[in-house]
Amino acid sequence: MPFPRIFWLFCLFIFACGTTHLIEAIIFWEPIYRFSAGVKAVTAAASWATVFALVPVMPQALKFPAMSKLVDQLEGEVRERQKTEDSLRLSEQRYRTLVEATASVVWTTDAAGRFVARQPSFEEFTGMTWEEYEGDGWIKAIHEDDREGIAARWATALAACEPYEATGRMWCAQAQAYHHFIARGAPVLNDDGSIREWIGTVTDIHNQHIAEEKLRDQEARFSAVVNTAVDAIITITDDGRVDTVNLATEQMFGYSAQELIGEKVNSIMPPPYADEHDQYLTNYLTTDERKIIGVGREVLGLRKDGTVFPLDLAVSEMSVGGQRMFTGIARDITQRKQTELRLQSALVEVERRDTERRDFFSILAHDLKHPVISVQGLLGLIEADCGQMLPADARENLKLATSEAERMKQMLVRINELVRIDLVEIRSERVRLIDVAQRVADRFRPRLARQNVTLSIDAPDIQAAFASHLVEEALTNLVDNALNYGCPEEGGSIQIVARIEDGKCRMVVQDNGPGIDPRHHARVFEPFRRLSRATGVPGSGIGLTAVRRVMQRMGGDVELVSEVGEGARFSLVFPVL
């Protein structure tokens, strides 16, 4: 303050004047003239002292700006102070709004790190009262397993005057459980560098922590699956360099992961695949034309020791962080290829032996047929020339020999038929099912009449495409088998039923004969096998064998359902169009 001495003299003078006036008023009631004279003397002295004090400072006082200027200056200072106060209020309002809007707990402490004022957001989150967390009481909101570590980090930050950060678990009143959090704080300094206070936040990261744990679990499971897979799994970048490999890749190719990662993937490919790979990749990235991507194929791999081996390879595309990448899954098919070669060799051998078998039976049937015919002829001559002269038992033996010769001839014919089945062309044509059944039935009309057997047909009048000539042959064998073994001597019945379901035709031949014991169902389809009760009935024993062979060539089969005393039901099942 300028001129303080004059200021105090003015104050004394004004005080003395006021006192003088007060005494003048009192004298109206009390005559205190002497005291009044003393006060007036003091007032006079103060006046003269002020005058004498003003004389030396007048030159300085005259240098002061005019009163208007002082007023303007004072008004400017007032405006600046008002502006500063408005800024402070706005800043405080923004701070309060930020604290209220943020999901984090905002806290402040004194320089020693103690709560000295209420923390509304801390109270809301933890449910603690001011009395509970005042000072250092906030530590009680921390999980007991985390308290020591968090307190130590807080003490370190306070001592070093450096930003503070810690993670742990803190009680959440709303969830009634401890939530994972991250706390951050920073010191606010005075002009001299000393700490005025600490300001910080506590952010609830519980959901994030749970999500990260789930992600870690998923990554661990994925890693376990990838590293226990028997197939090599390789990821590459869009420039053809290896990004990751699994354990099977290392074992399959003989390289460690460190040796492969970052290298061109064609280093594990022999020519010409190694030379073609980069061009395939470039073409795909340029044109999106898929030649390998999404298409499984067989390729060759190259081991570290130079061994070339066959692989099944499937490549797929993915995007990771906006970058195009590719995953290749490779399976070593060396053993499969070796097995295929062995099977192919075995198949060639089987076909060779099958051809030899067919040739043998064909030659056998052809070469034996003529001697059998000759024997039949000779037996016929013996019977014509001297049959009547032979004794009864000799004539019976001659008759039996003639019958067996005929049976032998029929067996040779059937053997030829079996050989022919394997060679006959499978020729499909569109025919009506009822026509096929009717043609077979017409072949047996005379025999049906002789044996007094009725035959009925239940077939739809629809067309289907299949090898009708082979089906007719198989159906003929089944009806013949029913007449020979499945019908009573008098009054038997046979039914032919045809149906088409789910792309397959089922043609059934049902008789009402003695039936077949289930124990013998498999035997009836074996060549030259006849049940004991069929003795004396003409036949070669390979009719049902021929039926099954025909169905198998057509991609179908023959089924048998029968019980003793309930007749037999044979079903031809084969695909149709």
Coordinates of C-alpha atoms in Angstrom, one line a residue, residues 1-574:
M1 CA 0.0 0.0 0.0
P2 CA 1.5 3.4 -1.0
F3 CA 2.1 6.1 1.7
P4 CA 1.2 4.0 4.8
R5 CA 2.3 6.7 7.3
I6 CA -0.1 9.3 5.9
F7 CA -2.8 6.6 5.8
W8 CA -2.4 6.0 9.6
L9 CA -2.3 9.8 10.4
F10 CA -5.6 10.2 8.4
C11 CA -7.1 7.4 10.4
L12 CA -6.0 9.0 13.7
F13 CA -7.3 12.4 12.6
I14 CA -10.7 11.0 11.6
F15 CA -10.9 9.0 14.8
A16 CA -10.0 12.2 16.9
C17 CA -12.6 14.2 15.0
G18 CA -15.3 11.7 15.6
T19 CA -14.4 11.5 19.3
T20 CA -14.6 15.3 19.6
H21 CA -18.1 15.3 18.2
L22 CA -19.1 12.6 20.6
I23 CA -17.8 14.5 23.6
E24 CA -19.7 17.7 22.5
A25 CA -22.8 15.6 22.6
I26 CA -22.0 14.3 26.1
I27 CA -21.3 17.8 27.5
F28 CA -25.0 18.5 27.0
W29 CA -25.5 16.3 30.1
E30 CA -22.1 16.2 31.7
P31 CA -19.6 19.1 32.0
I32 CA -16.4 17.3 30.9
Y33 CA -14.7 20.4 29.4
R34 CA -11.2 19.5 30.3
F35 CA -11.4 16.1 28.7
S36 CA -13.0 17.7 25.6
A37 CA -10.1 20.2 25.4
G38 CA -7.6 17.3 25.5
V39 CA -9.3 15.4 22.7
K40 CA -9.4 18.6 20.6
A41 CA -5.7 19.1 21.3
V42 CA -5.0 15.6 20.0
T43 CA -7.2 16.3 16.9
A44 CA -5.2 19.5 16.2
A45 CA -1.9 17.7 16.6
A46 CA -3.1 14.9 14.2
S47 CA -4.2 17.5 11.7
W48 CA -0.8 19.4 11.8
A49 CA 1.1 16.1 11.7
T50 CA -0.8 15.1 8.6
V51 CA -0.1 18.4 6.9
F52 CA 3.6 18.1 7.7
A53 CA 3.6 14.5 6.4
L54 CA 1.9 15.4 3.1
V55 CA 4.5 18.1 2.2
P56 CA 7.4 15.7 1.3
V57 CA 5.2 13.1 -0.6
M58 CA 3.2 15.6 -2.7
P59 CA 5.5 15.3 -5.7
Q60 CA 5.1 11.5 -5.7
A61 CA 1.3 11.9 -5.3
L62 CA 1.1 14.2 -8.2
K63 CA 2.7 11.6 -10.4
F64 CA -0.3 9.2 -9.7
P65 CA -2.8 8.7 -12.7
A66 CA -6.0 10.5 -12.7
M67 CA -8.9 9.2 -10.8
S68 CA -10.7 8.1 -14.0
K69 CA -7.7 6.1 -14.9
L70 CA -7.7 4.6 -11.5
V71 CA -11.3 3.7 -11.8
D72 CA -10.7 2.1 -15.2
Q73 CA -7.8 0.2 -13.8
L74 CA -9.8 -1.0 -10.9
E75 CA -12.7 -2.0 -13.2
G76 CA -10.2 -3.9 -15.4
E77 CA -8.9 -5.8 -12.4
V78 CA -12.4 -6.6 -11.3
R79 CA -13.3 -7.9 -14.7
E80 CA -10.2 -10.1 -14.8
R81 CA -10.9 -11.4 -11.4
Q82 CA -14.5 -12.1 -12.4
K83 CA -13.3 -13.8 -15.6
T84 CA -10.9 -15.9 -13.5
E85 CA -13.6 -16.8 -11.0
D86 CA -16.0 -17.8 -13.9
S87 CA -13.3 -20.0 -15.4
L88 CA -12.7 -21.6 -12.0
R89 CA -16.5 -22.2 -11.6
L90 CA -16.7 -23.7 -15.2
S91 CA -13.7 -25.9 -14.6
E92 CA -15.2 -27.0 -11.3
Q93 CA -18.5 -27.7 -13.0
R94 CA -16.8 -29.7 -15.7
Y95 CA -14.9 -31.7 -13.2
R96 CA -18.0 -32.5 -11.2
T97 CA -19.9 -33.4 -14.4
L98 CA -17.0 -35.7 -15.5
V99 CA -16.9 -37.4 -12.1
E100 CA -20.7 -38.0 -12.2
A101 CA -20.7 -39.2 -15.8
T102 CA -17.7 -41.5 -15.6
A103 CA -18.2 -45.2 -14.8
S104 CA -15.0 -45.2 -12.8
V105 CA -14.6 -44.3 -9.1
V106 CA -12.8 -40.9 -8.9
W107 CA -10.8 -40.2 -5.7
T108 CA -8.7 -37.5 -4.1
T109 CA -6.3 -37.7 -1.1
D110 CA -4.1 -35.3 0.7
A111 CA -0.3 -35.3 0.1
A112 CA 0.2 -38.2 2.5
G113 CA -2.3 -40.4 0.5
R114 CA -5.1 -40.3 3.1
F115 CA -8.8 -39.6 2.5
V116 CA -9.5 -36.3 4.1
A117 CA -12.8 -35.6 2.4
R118 CA -15.8 -37.7 1.4
Q119 CA -15.5 -39.6 -1.8
P120 CA -19.1 -40.0 -3.2
S121 CA -18.3 -42.4 -6.0
F122 CA -16.2 -44.6 -3.7
E123 CA -19.0 -44.8 -1.2
E124 CA -21.5 -45.7 -4.0
F125 CA -19.3 -48.5 -5.4
T126 CA -18.2 -50.0 -2.1
G127 CA -21.1 -49.2 0.1
M128 CA -18.7 -48.0 2.9
T129 CA -19.5 -45.0 5.1
W130 CA -17.2 -42.0 5.6
E131 CA -16.3 -43.2 9.1
E132 CA -15.3 -46.6 7.6
Y133 CA -12.9 -45.4 4.9
E134 CA -11.7 -42.1 6.3
G135 CA -7.9 -41.8 6.3
D136 CA -6.5 -45.2 5.3
G137 CA -9.7 -47.1 5.9
W138 CA -10.2 -47.6 2.2
I139 CA -7.9 -50.6 2.3
K140 CA -10.6 -52.6 4.0
A141 CA -12.6 -52.6 0.7
I142 CA -9.7 -54.6 -0.9
H143 CA -9.8 -58.4 -0.9
E144 CA -7.6 -59.6 1.9
D145 CA -5.4 -61.6 -0.5
D146 CA -4.6 -58.4 -2.5
R147 CA -4.3 -55.8 0.4
E148 CA -0.6 -56.3 1.1
G149 CA 0.5 -56.0 -2.5
I150 CA -1.7 -52.9 -3.2
A151 CA -0.6 -51.2 0.0
A152 CA 3.0 -51.7 -0.9
R153 CA 2.6 -50.3 -4.4
W154 CA 0.7 -47.3 -3.0
A155 CA 3.5 -46.6 -0.4
T156 CA 6.1 -46.9 -3.2
A157 CA 4.3 -44.3 -5.4
L158 CA 3.9 -41.9 -2.4
A159 CA 7.6 -42.2 -1.5
A160 CA 8.8 -41.7 -5.1
C161 CA 6.2 -39.1 -6.0
E162 CA 5.4 -41.0 -9.2
P163 CA 2.2 -42.1 -10.9
Y164 CA 0.5 -45.1 -9.2
E165 CA -1.1 -48.1 -10.9
A166 CA -2.4 -51.4 -9.3
T167 CA -4.8 -54.2 -10.0
G168 CA -6.7 -56.4 -7.6
R169 CA -10.2 -57.1 -6.3
M170 CA -12.4 -54.6 -4.5
W171 CA -15.8 -55.1 -2.9
C172 CA -18.7 -54.1 -5.1
A173 CA -21.9 -53.3 -3.1
Q174 CA -24.2 -53.7 -6.0
A175 CA -23.0 -57.2 -7.0
Q176 CA -22.3 -58.2 -3.3
A177 CA -19.0 -59.7 -4.5
Y178 CA -15.4 -58.7 -5.1
H179 CA -14.8 -57.3 -8.6
H180 CA -11.5 -57.0 -10.4
F181 CA -10.3 -53.4 -10.8
I182 CA -7.5 -51.3 -12.0
A183 CA -6.5 -48.2 -10.0
R184 CA -4.5 -45.3 -11.4
G185 CA -3.4 -42.1 -9.6
A186 CA -1.1 -39.1 -10.1
P187 CA 0.2 -36.4 -7.8
V188 CA -0.8 -32.8 -8.1
L189 CA 2.2 -30.5 -7.4
N190 CA 2.6 -27.0 -5.9
D191 CA 4.7 -24.4 -7.6
D192 CA 7.6 -25.4 -5.5
G193 CA 7.4 -29.1 -6.6
S194 CA 5.9 -30.4 -3.4
I195 CA 2.8 -32.6 -3.5
R196 CA -0.5 -30.8 -2.8
E197 CA -2.8 -33.8 -3.3
W198 CA -3.4 -37.0 -5.3
I199 CA -6.1 -37.6 -7.9
G200 CA -7.0 -40.9 -9.4
T201 CA -9.6 -43.4 -10.6
V202 CA -10.7 -46.9 -9.9
T203 CA -12.1 -48.8 -12.9
D204 CA -14.2 -51.9 -12.6
I205 CA -12.7 -54.4 -15.1
H206 CA -14.5 -57.5 -13.8
N207 CA -16.4 -58.3 -17.0
Q208 CA -13.2 -57.7 -19.0
H209 CA -11.2 -59.9 -16.7
I210 CA -13.8 -62.7 -17.0
A211 CA -13.8 -62.3 -20.8
E212 CA -10.0 -62.4 -20.9
E213 CA -10.1 -65.6 -18.7
K214 CA -12.5 -67.2 -21.1
L215 CA -10.4 -66.1 -24.1
R216 CA -7.3 -67.6 -22.4
D217 CA -9.2 -70.8 -21.8
Q218 CA -10.4 -70.9 -25.4
E219 CA -6.9 -70.2 -26.6
A220 CA -5.5 -73.0 -24.3
R221 CA -8.1 -75.5 -25.6
F222 CA -7.5 -74.4 -29.2
S223 CA -3.7 -74.8 -28.7
A224 CA -4.2 -78.2 -27.1
V225 CA -6.4 -79.3 -30.0
V226 CA -4.0 -78.0 -32.6
N227 CA -0.9 -79.4 -31.0
T228 CA -2.4 -82.8 -30.4
A229 CA -3.8 -83.1 -33.9
V230 CA -2.2 -85.8 -36.1
D231 CA -2.4 -83.5 -39.1
A232 CA 0.0 -80.7 -39.8
I233 CA -1.6 -77.3 -39.4
I234 CA 0.2 -74.4 -41.0
T235 CA -0.9 -70.7 -41.3
I236 CA 0.8 -68.5 -43.8
T237 CA 0.6 -64.8 -44.7
D238 CA -0.6 -63.4 -48.0
D239 CA 3.0 -63.3 -49.3
G240 CA 3.4 -67.1 -48.7
R241 CA 5.5 -67.0 -45.5
V242 CA 4.9 -69.3 -42.5
D243 CA 3.2 -67.6 -39.6
T244 CA 2.5 -70.6 -37.2
V245 CA 2.9 -74.3 -37.2
N246 CA 1.7 -77.0 -34.8
L247 CA 3.7 -79.9 -33.3
A248 CA 2.6 -82.4 -36.0
T249 CA 4.1 -80.1 -38.6
E250 CA 7.5 -80.3 -36.9
Q251 CA 7.3 -84.1 -36.6
M252 CA 6.0 -84.5 -40.2
F253 CA 8.6 -82.4 -42.0
G254 CA 11.5 -82.7 -39.6
Y255 CA 11.9 -78.9 -39.0
S256 CA 11.5 -77.0 -35.7
A257 CA 9.0 -74.2 -35.5
Q258 CA 11.8 -71.7 -35.3
E259 CA 13.2 -73.0 -38.6
L260 CA 9.9 -72.7 -40.4
I261 CA 8.3 -69.5 -39.1
G262 CA 9.1 -66.6 -41.4
E263 CA 10.3 -68.8 -44.2
K264 CA 8.5 -69.3 -47.5
V265 CA 6.1 -72.2 -47.2
N266 CA 7.3 -73.7 -50.6
S267 CA 10.5 -74.7 -48.8
I268 CA 8.6 -77.8 -47.7
M269 CA 7.4 -78.6 -51.2
P270 CA 9.4 -80.4 -53.9
P271 CA 9.4 -79.3 -57.6
P272 CA 7.2 -78.6 -59.4
Y273 CA 4.9 -77.6 -56.5
A274 CA 7.5 -75.3 -55.0
D275 CA 7.8 -73.4 -58.2
E276 CA 4.1 -73.2 -58.8
H277 CA 2.9 -72.2 -55.3
D278 CA 3.9 -68.5 -55.4
Q279 CA 2.2 -68.1 -58.8
Y280 CA -0.9 -69.8 -57.6
L281 CA -1.0 -67.4 -54.6
T282 CA -0.4 -64.3 -56.7
N283 CA -3.1 -65.3 -59.2
Y284 CA -5.6 -65.9 -56.4
L285 CA -4.9 -62.6 -54.7
T286 CA -5.2 -60.8 -58.0
T287 CA -8.2 -62.6 -59.6
D288 CA -9.9 -64.5 -56.7
E289 CA -9.9 -67.5 -59.0
R290 CA -9.7 -70.6 -56.7
K291 CA -7.4 -73.4 -57.8
I292 CA -6.2 -74.6 -54.4
I293 CA -8.2 -72.5 -51.9
G294 CA -11.2 -74.5 -50.5
V295 CA -10.3 -77.5 -52.7
G296 CA -8.7 -80.6 -51.2
R297 CA -6.2 -82.4 -53.3
E298 CA -3.2 -84.7 -53.2
V299 CA 0.2 -83.1 -53.3
L300 CA 3.8 -84.0 -52.4
G301 CA 5.7 -82.8 -49.4
L302 CA 9.5 -82.4 -48.8
R303 CA 11.1 -83.3 -45.5
K304 CA 14.2 -81.7 -44.1
D305 CA 16.2 -84.9 -45.0
G306 CA 15.1 -84.6 -48.6
T307 CA 12.4 -87.3 -48.5
V308 CA 9.4 -86.7 -50.7
F309 CA 6.1 -88.1 -49.5
P310 CA 2.4 -87.9 -50.5
L311 CA 0.0 -85.5 -48.7
D312 CA -3.7 -84.7 -48.6
L313 CA -3.9 -80.9 -48.5
A314 CA -6.8 -78.6 -47.7
V315 CA -6.3 -74.8 -47.8
S316 CA -8.8 -72.3 -46.4
E317 CA -8.7 -68.5 -46.2
M318 CA -9.2 -66.3 -43.2
S319 CA -8.9 -62.6 -42.2
V320 CA -6.9 -61.7 -39.0
G321 CA -6.9 -58.0 -38.1
G322 CA -7.8 -57.1 -41.6
Q323 CA -4.9 -59.1 -43.1
R324 CA -5.6 -62.0 -45.4
M325 CA -4.1 -65.3 -44.2
F326 CA -4.4 -68.9 -45.2
T327 CA -4.5 -72.1 -43.2
G328 CA -3.3 -75.4 -44.7
I329 CA -4.1 -78.8 -43.1
A330 CA -1.9 -81.6 -44.4
R331 CA -2.1 -85.3 -43.7
D332 CA 0.7 -87.8 -44.5
I333 CA -0.9 -90.4 -46.7
T334 CA 2.2 -92.5 -47.2
Q335 CA 0.7 -95.5 -45.4
R336 CA -2.6 -95.1 -47.2
K337 CA -0.8 -95.0 -50.6
Q338 CA 1.1 -98.2 -49.7
T339 CA -2.2 -99.8 -48.7
E340 CA -3.8 -98.7 -51.9
L341 CA -0.9 -100.2 -53.9
R342 CA -1.2 -103.5 -52.0
L343 CA -5.0 -103.5 -52.5
Q344 CA -4.5 -102.7 -56.2
S345 CA -2.1 -105.6 -56.5
A346 CA -4.4 -107.8 -54.6
L347 CA -7.3 -106.8 -56.8
V348 CA -5.3 -107.5 -59.9
E349 CA -4.5 -110.9 -58.4
V350 CA -8.1 -111.6 -57.5
E351 CA -9.2 -110.6 -61.0
R352 CA -6.6 -112.9 -62.5
R353 CA -7.7 -115.8 -60.3
D354 CA -11.3 -115.0 -61.0
T355 CA -10.6 -115.1 -64.7
E356 CA -8.8 -118.4 -64.3
R357 CA -11.7 -119.7 -62.3
R358 CA -14.2 -118.7 -64.9
D359 CA -12.1 -120.1 -67.7
F360 CA -11.7 -123.3 -65.8
F361 CA -15.4 -123.8 -65.2
S362 CA -16.2 -122.8 -68.7
I363 CA -13.7 -125.3 -70.1
L364 CA -14.8 -127.9 -67.6
A365 CA -18.5 -127.5 -68.5
H366 CA -17.7 -127.5 -72.2
D367 CA -15.3 -130.5 -72.1
L368 CA -17.5 -132.6 -69.8
K369 CA -20.7 -131.9 -71.6
H370 CA -19.8 -134.0 -74.6
P371 CA -18.8 -137.1 -72.6
V372 CA -22.0 -136.8 -70.6
I373 CA -24.0 -136.6 -73.7
S374 CA -22.2 -139.6 -75.1
V375 CA -22.9 -141.5 -71.9
Q376 CA -26.6 -140.5 -72.1
G377 CA -26.6 -141.8 -75.7
L378 CA -25.0 -145.1 -74.8
L379 CA -27.4 -145.6 -71.9
G380 CA -30.3 -145.0 -74.3
L381 CA -28.9 -147.6 -76.7
I382 CA -28.5 -150.2 -74.0
E383 CA -32.1 -149.5 -72.8
A384 CA -33.4 -149.7 -76.4
D385 CA -31.5 -152.9 -77.4
C386 CA -31.7 -155.0 -74.3
G387 CA -33.6 -153.2 -71.7
Q388 CA -36.3 -155.8 -71.6
M389 CA -33.8 -158.6 -71.3
L390 CA -32.2 -157.1 -68.1
P391 CA -33.3 -158.2 -64.7
A392 CA -35.5 -155.8 -62.8
D393 CA -32.8 -154.5 -60.5
A394 CA -30.5 -154.0 -63.6
R395 CA -33.2 -152.0 -65.3
E396 CA -33.7 -149.9 -62.2
N397 CA -29.9 -149.2 -62.1
L398 CA -30.0 -148.3 -65.8
K399 CA -32.8 -145.9 -65.2
L400 CA -30.9 -144.3 -62.2
A401 CA -27.7 -144.0 -64.3
T402 CA -29.7 -142.2 -67.1
S403 CA -31.2 -139.9 -64.5
E404 CA -27.8 -139.0 -63.0
A405 CA -26.4 -138.4 -66.4
E406 CA -29.2 -135.9 -67.1
R407 CA -28.5 -134.3 -63.7
M408 CA -24.8 -134.0 -64.6
K409 CA -25.7 -132.4 -67.9
Q410 CA -28.0 -129.8 -66.1
M411 CA -25.3 -129.0 -63.6
L412 CA -22.9 -128.3 -66.4
V413 CA -25.5 -126.0 -68.0
R414 CA -25.9 -124.2 -64.7
I415 CA -22.1 -123.8 -64.3
N416 CA -22.1 -122.2 -67.7
E417 CA -24.9 -119.9 -66.6
L418 CA -22.9 -118.8 -63.5
V419 CA -19.9 -118.0 -65.6
R420 CA -22.1 -116.1 -68.1
I421 CA -23.6 -114.1 -65.2
D422 CA -20.2 -112.6 -64.4
L423 CA -19.7 -111.7 -68.1
V424 CA -23.2 -110.6 -69.2
E425 CA -23.7 -106.9 -69.9
I426 CA -25.8 -104.9 -67.4
R427 CA -28.3 -103.3 -69.8
S428 CA -31.0 -101.1 -68.3
E429 CA -34.3 -100.4 -70.1
R430 CA -37.7 -99.0 -69.1
V431 CA -40.3 -101.7 -68.6
R432 CA -43.5 -102.2 -66.7
L433 CA -43.2 -104.2 -63.5
I434 CA -46.4 -106.1 -64.2
D435 CA -45.1 -107.1 -67.7
V436 CA -41.9 -108.6 -66.2
A437 CA -43.9 -110.6 -63.7
Q438 CA -46.4 -111.7 -66.3
R439 CA -43.7 -113.0 -68.7
V440 CA -42.2 -115.1 -65.9
A441 CA -45.6 -116.5 -65.0
D442 CA -46.4 -117.4 -68.6
R443 CA -43.3 -119.6 -68.8
F444 CA -44.7 -121.9 -66.1
R445 CA -48.4 -122.1 -67.2
P446 CA -48.2 -125.8 -68.3
R447 CA -46.2 -126.8 -65.2
L448 CA -48.6 -125.0 -62.9
A449 CA -51.5 -126.9 -64.4
R450 CA -49.7 -130.2 -64.0
Q451 CA -48.9 -129.6 -60.4
N452 CA -52.3 -128.0 -59.7
V453 CA -50.6 -124.8 -58.3
T454 CA -52.1 -121.3 -58.5
L455 CA -49.9 -118.3 -59.3
S456 CA -51.1 -114.7 -58.6
I457 CA -49.5 -111.4 -59.4
D458 CA -49.7 -108.1 -57.4
A459 CA -47.6 -105.5 -59.3
P460 CA -48.2 -101.8 -60.1
D461 CA -48.7 -100.8 -63.7
I462 CA -45.7 -98.4 -63.6
Q463 CA -42.5 -98.2 -65.5
A464 CA -38.9 -98.3 -64.2
A465 CA -35.5 -98.6 -65.7
F466 CA -33.4 -101.6 -64.7
A467 CA -31.8 -104.8 -66.3
S468 CA -35.0 -106.6 -66.9
H469 CA -33.4 -109.6 -68.6
L470 CA -31.4 -110.3 -65.5
V471 CA -34.4 -109.7 -63.2
E472 CA -36.5 -112.1 -65.3
E473 CA -33.8 -114.7 -65.0
A474 CA -33.6 -114.4 -61.2
L475 CA -37.4 -114.3 -60.8
T476 CA -37.7 -117.5 -63.0
N477 CA -35.2 -119.3 -60.7
L478 CA -37.3 -118.3 -57.6
V479 CA -40.6 -119.5 -59.1
D480 CA -38.9 -122.7 -60.2
N481 CA -37.5 -123.1 -56.7
A482 CA -41.0 -122.6 -55.3
L483 CA -42.5 -125.2 -57.6
N484 CA -39.7 -127.7 -56.8
Y485 CA -39.5 -127.3 -53.0
G486 CA -42.0 -124.7 -51.7
C487 CA -45.4 -126.1 -52.8
P488 CA -47.4 -129.1 -51.5
E489 CA -47.8 -131.9 -54.0
E490 CA -51.4 -130.8 -54.6
G491 CA -53.1 -127.4 -54.2
G492 CA -50.1 -125.2 -53.7
S493 CA -50.1 -121.4 -54.3
I494 CA -47.4 -118.9 -55.3
Q495 CA -47.7 -115.1 -55.2
I496 CA -45.5 -112.5 -57.0
V497 CA -45.6 -109.1 -55.4
A498 CA -43.7 -106.0 -56.8
R499 CA -43.2 -102.6 -55.2
I500 CA -41.0 -99.5 -55.7
E501 CA -39.9 -97.4 -52.7
D502 CA -37.1 -94.9 -52.2
G503 CA -35.4 -95.7 -55.5
K504 CA -35.4 -99.5 -55.0
C505 CA -37.6 -102.2 -56.4
R506 CA -38.7 -105.2 -54.3
M507 CA -40.0 -108.2 -56.1
V508 CA -41.2 -111.0 -53.8
V509 CA -42.0 -114.7 -54.5
Q510 CA -44.1 -116.2 -51.7
D511 CA -45.1 -119.8 -51.4
N512 CA -47.3 -121.8 -48.9
G513 CA -45.0 -124.8 -48.6
P514 CA -43.2 -126.4 -45.6
G515 CA -40.9 -123.4 -45.1
I516 CA -37.2 -123.4 -44.3
D517 CA -35.6 -123.6 -40.8
P518 CA -33.8 -120.2 -40.1
R519 CA -30.7 -122.3 -39.3
H520 CA -30.4 -123.2 -43.0
H521 CA -31.1 -119.8 -44.5
A522 CA -27.5 -119.1 -45.4
R523 CA -26.9 -122.6 -46.7
V524 CA -29.6 -122.4 -49.4
F525 CA -27.5 -119.8 -51.3
E526 CA -24.3 -121.9 -51.3
P527 CA -23.6 -123.6 -54.6
F528 CA -24.4 -127.3 -54.9
R529 CA -26.0 -127.2 -51.5
R530 CA -29.4 -129.0 -51.2
L531 CA -31.4 -129.6 -48.0
S532 CA -32.0 -133.2 -47.1
R533 CA -35.7 -133.1 -47.8
A534 CA -34.9 -132.1 -51.4
T535 CA -33.4 -135.5 -52.2
G536 CA -35.2 -137.0 -55.2
V537 CA -36.3 -133.6 -56.5
P538 CA -34.6 -132.7 -59.8
G539 CA -32.2 -129.8 -59.6
S540 CA -28.5 -128.7 -59.7
G541 CA -28.3 -127.0 -56.3
I542 CA -27.0 -123.7 -57.8
G543 CA -30.2 -121.9 -58.7
L544 CA -30.3 -119.7 -55.7
T545 CA -26.6 -119.1 -56.0
A546 CA -27.2 -117.8 -59.5
V547 CA -30.0 -115.5 -58.1
R548 CA -27.8 -113.9 -55.5
R549 CA -25.0 -113.5 -58.1
V550 CA -27.4 -111.7 -60.5
M551 CA -28.6 -109.3 -57.7
Q552 CA -25.1 -108.5 -56.6
R553 CA -24.1 -107.6 -60.1
M554 CA -27.0 -105.2 -60.2
G555 CA -26.1 -103.6 -57.0
G556 CA -28.8 -105.4 -55.0
D557 CA -29.4 -108.5 -53.0
V558 CA -31.8 -111.4 -52.3
E559 CA -33.5 -111.8 -48.9
L560 CA -35.1 -114.8 -47.3
V561 CA -37.8 -114.8 -44.7
S562 CA -39.2 -118.2 -43.6
E563 CA -40.2 -120.4 -40.7
V564 CA -40.9 -124.1 -40.7
G565 CA -44.5 -124.7 -41.7
E566 CA -45.1 -121.1 -42.8
G567 CA -43.9 -121.1 -46.4
A568 CA -40.9 -119.1 -47.7
R569 CA -40.7 -115.5 -49.0
F570 CA -37.7 -114.6 -51.3
S571 CA -37.3 -110.9 -52.1
L572 CA -35.2 -109.5 -54.9
V573 CA -34.1 -106.0 -54.0
F574 CA -32.3 -103.8 -56.6

